[in-house]
CSV table of C-alpha atoms in Angstrom, one decimal:
chain,number,residue,atom,x,y,z
A,53,UNK,CA,12.7,-3.0,52.6
A,54,UNK,CA,12.8,-0.4,55.3
A,55,UNK,CA,12.2,3.1,54.1
A,56,UNK,CA,12.8,5.8,56.7
A,57,UNK,CA,11.8,9.2,55.5
A,58,UNK,CA,9.1,11.5,56.6
A,59,UNK,CA,8.7,12.5,53.2
A,60,UNK,CA,9.0,11.5,52.5
A,61,UNK,CA,10.0,11.6,52.5
A,62,UNK,CA,9.1,13.0,54.3
A,63,UNK,CA,10.1,9.8,53.9
A,64,UNK,CA,10.8,13.0,52.8
A,65,UNK,CA,10.4,9.4,51.5
A,66,UNK,CA,9.4,9.2,49.9
A,67,UNK,CA,11.6,8.4,48.1
A,68,UNK,CA,16.8,7.6,42.3
A,69,UNK,CA,19.7,7.1,40.1
A,70,UNK,CA,23.1,8.9,40.3
A,71,UNK,CA,22.6,9.7,36.6
A,72,UNK,CA,20.0,12.4,37.3
A,73,UNK,CA,20.2,15.9,36.0
A,74,UNK,CA,20.9,18.1,39.0
A,75,UNK,CA,20.9,21.9,39.2
A,76,UNK,CA,24.2,23.5,39.2
A,77,UNK,CA,25.3,25.3,42.4
A,78,UNK,CA,24.4,28.6,40.6
A,79,UNK,CA,20.8,27.4,40.3
A,80,UNK,CA,20.4,26.3,43.8
A,81,UNK,CA,18.8,28.6,46.3
A,82,UNK,CA,19.3,28.3,50.0
A,83,UNK,CA,17.2,31.0,51.6
A,84,UNK,CA,18.3,32.6,54.9
A,85,UNK,CA,14.7,32.1,56.2
A,86,UNK,CA,12.5,29.0,56.5
A,87,UNK,CA,9.5,31.1,55.4
A,88,UNK,CA,9.7,29.7,51.8
A,89,UNK,CA,9.1,26.2,53.3
A,90,UNK,CA,5.9,27.0,55.0
A,91,UNK,CA,2.8,25.7,53.1
A,92,UNK,CA,1.6,22.5,51.4
A,93,UNK,CA,3.9,20.7,48.9
A,94,UNK,CA,2.9,18.1,46.4
A,95,UNK,CA,5.5,15.5,45.1
A,96,UNK,CA,5.9,15.7,41.3
A,97,UNK,CA,9.0,13.5,40.6
A,98,UNK,CA,11.3,11.1,42.4
A,99,UNK,CA,14.6,9.7,41.1
A,100,UNK,CA,15.9,6.8,43.1
A,101,UNK,CA,18.5,4.1,43.4
A,102,UNK,CA,18.3,1.2,45.8
A,103,UNK,CA,21.3,-1.1,46.6
A,104,UNK,CA,21.7,-4.3,48.5
A,105,UNK,CA,25.2,-5.2,49.6
A,106,UNK,CA,26.6,-2.6,47.1
A,107,UNK,CA,24.6,-4.0,44.1
A,108,UNK,CA,21.9,-1.9,42.4
A,109,UNK,CA,18.6,-3.7,42.8
A,110,UNK,CA,16.3,-0.9,41.5
A,111,UNK,CA,16.7,2.5,40.0
A,112,UNK,CA,14.6,4.9,37.9
A,113,UNK,CA,12.5,8.0,37.9
A,114,UNK,CA,8.8,8.2,38.7
A,115,UNK,CA,6.8,11.3,37.6
A,116,UNK,CA,3.3,12.2,36.6
A,117,UNK,CA,0.9,9.2,36.8
A,118,UNK,CA,3.7,6.9,38.0
A,119,UNK,CA,3.7,8.6,41.4
A,120,UNK,CA,1.3,7.8,44.2
A,121,UNK,CA,-0.1,11.1,45.5
A,122,UNK,CA,2.1,12.5,48.3
A,123,UNK,CA,1.9,15.8,50.2
A,124,UNK,CA,4.0,17.5,52.9
A,125,UNK,CA,2.7,20.3,55.0
A,126,UNK,CA,5.0,22.7,57.0
A,127,UNK,CA,3.3,25.0,59.4
A,128,UNK,CA,4.5,28.3,60.8
A,129,UNK,CA,4.2,26.9,64.4
A,130,UNK,CA,7.0,24.4,63.6
A,131,UNK,CA,4.7,21.4,63.1
A,132,UNK,CA,4.5,19.2,60.0
A,133,UNK,CA,2.7,16.3,58.5
A,134,UNK,CA,2.6,14.1,55.4
A,135,UNK,CA,-0.1,12.3,53.5
A,136,UNK,CA,-0.5,9.7,50.8
A,137,UNK,CA,-3.6,9.4,48.5
A,138,UNK,CA,-5.2,6.0,48.7
A,139,UNK,CA,-8.7,4.8,47.6
A,140,UNK,CA,-10.1,8.3,46.8
A,141,UNK,CA,-8.9,10.0,50.1
A,142,UNK,CA,-5.8,11.5,51.7
A,143,UNK,CA,-4.4,9.4,54.6
A,144,UNK,CA,-2.5,11.7,56.9
A,145,UNK,CA,0.4,10.3,59.0
A,146,UNK,CA,3.8,11.2,60.4
A,147,UNK,CA,3.0,14.3,62.3
A,148,UNK,CA,6.0,15.9,63.9
A,149,UNK,CA,8.1,19.1,64.4
A,150,UNK,CA,10.4,20.6,61.8
A,151,UNK,CA,13.3,23.1,61.7
A,152,UNK,CA,15.4,24.4,58.8
A,153,UNK,CA,19.0,25.6,59.0
A,154,UNK,CA,21.9,25.7,56.6
A,155,UNK,CA,20.1,23.8,53.8
A,156,UNK,CA,18.9,21.0,56.1
A,157,UNK,CA,15.3,20.2,57.2
A,158,UNK,CA,15.3,18.3,60.5
A,159,UNK,CA,12.1,16.4,61.2
A,160,UNK,CA,11.5,15.1,64.8
A,161,UNK,CA,8.8,12.5,65.2
A,162,UNK,CA,8.4,10.3,68.3
A,163,UNK,CA,11.8,11.3,69.7
A,164,UNK,CA,13.5,10.3,66.4
A,165,UNK,CA,15.1,12.9,64.1
A,166,UNK,CA,15.8,12.8,60.4
A,167,UNK,CA,17.9,15.2,58.4
A,168,UNK,CA,16.9,16.0,54.8
A,169,UNK,CA,19.2,17.9,52.5
A,170,UNK,CA,17.6,20.7,50.6
A,171,UNK,CA,19.0,21.0,47.0
A,172,UNK,CA,16.6,23.8,45.9
A,173,UNK,CA,14.1,25.9,47.8
A,174,UNK,CA,12.0,28.7,46.2
A,175,UNK,CA,8.6,30.0,46.9
A,176,UNK,CA,7.2,27.3,44.4
A,177,UNK,CA,9.8,24.5,44.2
A,178,UNK,CA,11.4,22.2,46.8
A,179,UNK,CA,14.0,19.6,45.8
A,180,UNK,CA,15.3,17.3,48.6
A,181,UNK,CA,17.9,14.6,48.7
A,182,UNK,CA,17.7,11.6,51.1
A,183,UNK,CA,20.2,8.9,51.7
A,184,UNK,CA,19.5,6.0,54.0
A,185,UNK,CA,22.0,3.3,54.9
A,186,UNK,CA,21.1,0.4,57.2
A,187,UNK,CA,21.6,-3.3,57.8
A,188,UNK,CA,18.7,-5.7,58.2
A,189,UNK,CA,18.9,-9.5,58.4
A,190,UNK,CA,22.6,-9.4,57.4
A,191,UNK,CA,21.9,-7.3,54.2
A,192,UNK,CA,23.4,-3.8,53.9
A,193,UNK,CA,20.9,-1.5,52.2
A,194,UNK,CA,21.7,1.9,50.6
A,195,UNK,CA,18.7,4.0,49.5
A,196,UNK,CA,19.1,7.2,47.6
A,197,UNK,CA,16.3,9.5,46.5
A,198,UNK,CA,16.0,13.0,44.9
A,199,UNK,CA,12.5,14.2,45.2
A,200,UNK,CA,10.9,17.3,43.7
A,201,UNK,CA,7.8,19.0,45.1
A,202,UNK,CA,5.7,22.0,44.0
A,203,UNK,CA,3.8,24.3,46.4
A,204,UNK,CA,0.1,24.0,46.0
């Protein structure tokens, strides 16, 4: 199944069920500056829901030992990269450029852009939401993820 997120999710993605417990609007922080984003972030949980032709085929929440190691790095110079931990080492991939405005992180990599909605951003916590809809081999896919990171 195609997964398009830098995280993530970027990949973003990285990358949940609609029955998750989200922060209320009062708890969400959308800083005026992108300075809170700069640094290295480690994924700590991911809630997801995947559909094929409108039917849920997988959903759940991964956290703790269920997660494969995943990091995001946002640098002051506007560059970013992500890594996954495999066989006792970090494999770095998906280098690109990032920008942040109005609660949206935009990642540009190889002339392609991805927009990632920021649900919460503090000096120590980043929660992002990604939705991907696409058709492949006649099947319509909908992938939804809510991913939480902590700054390390």
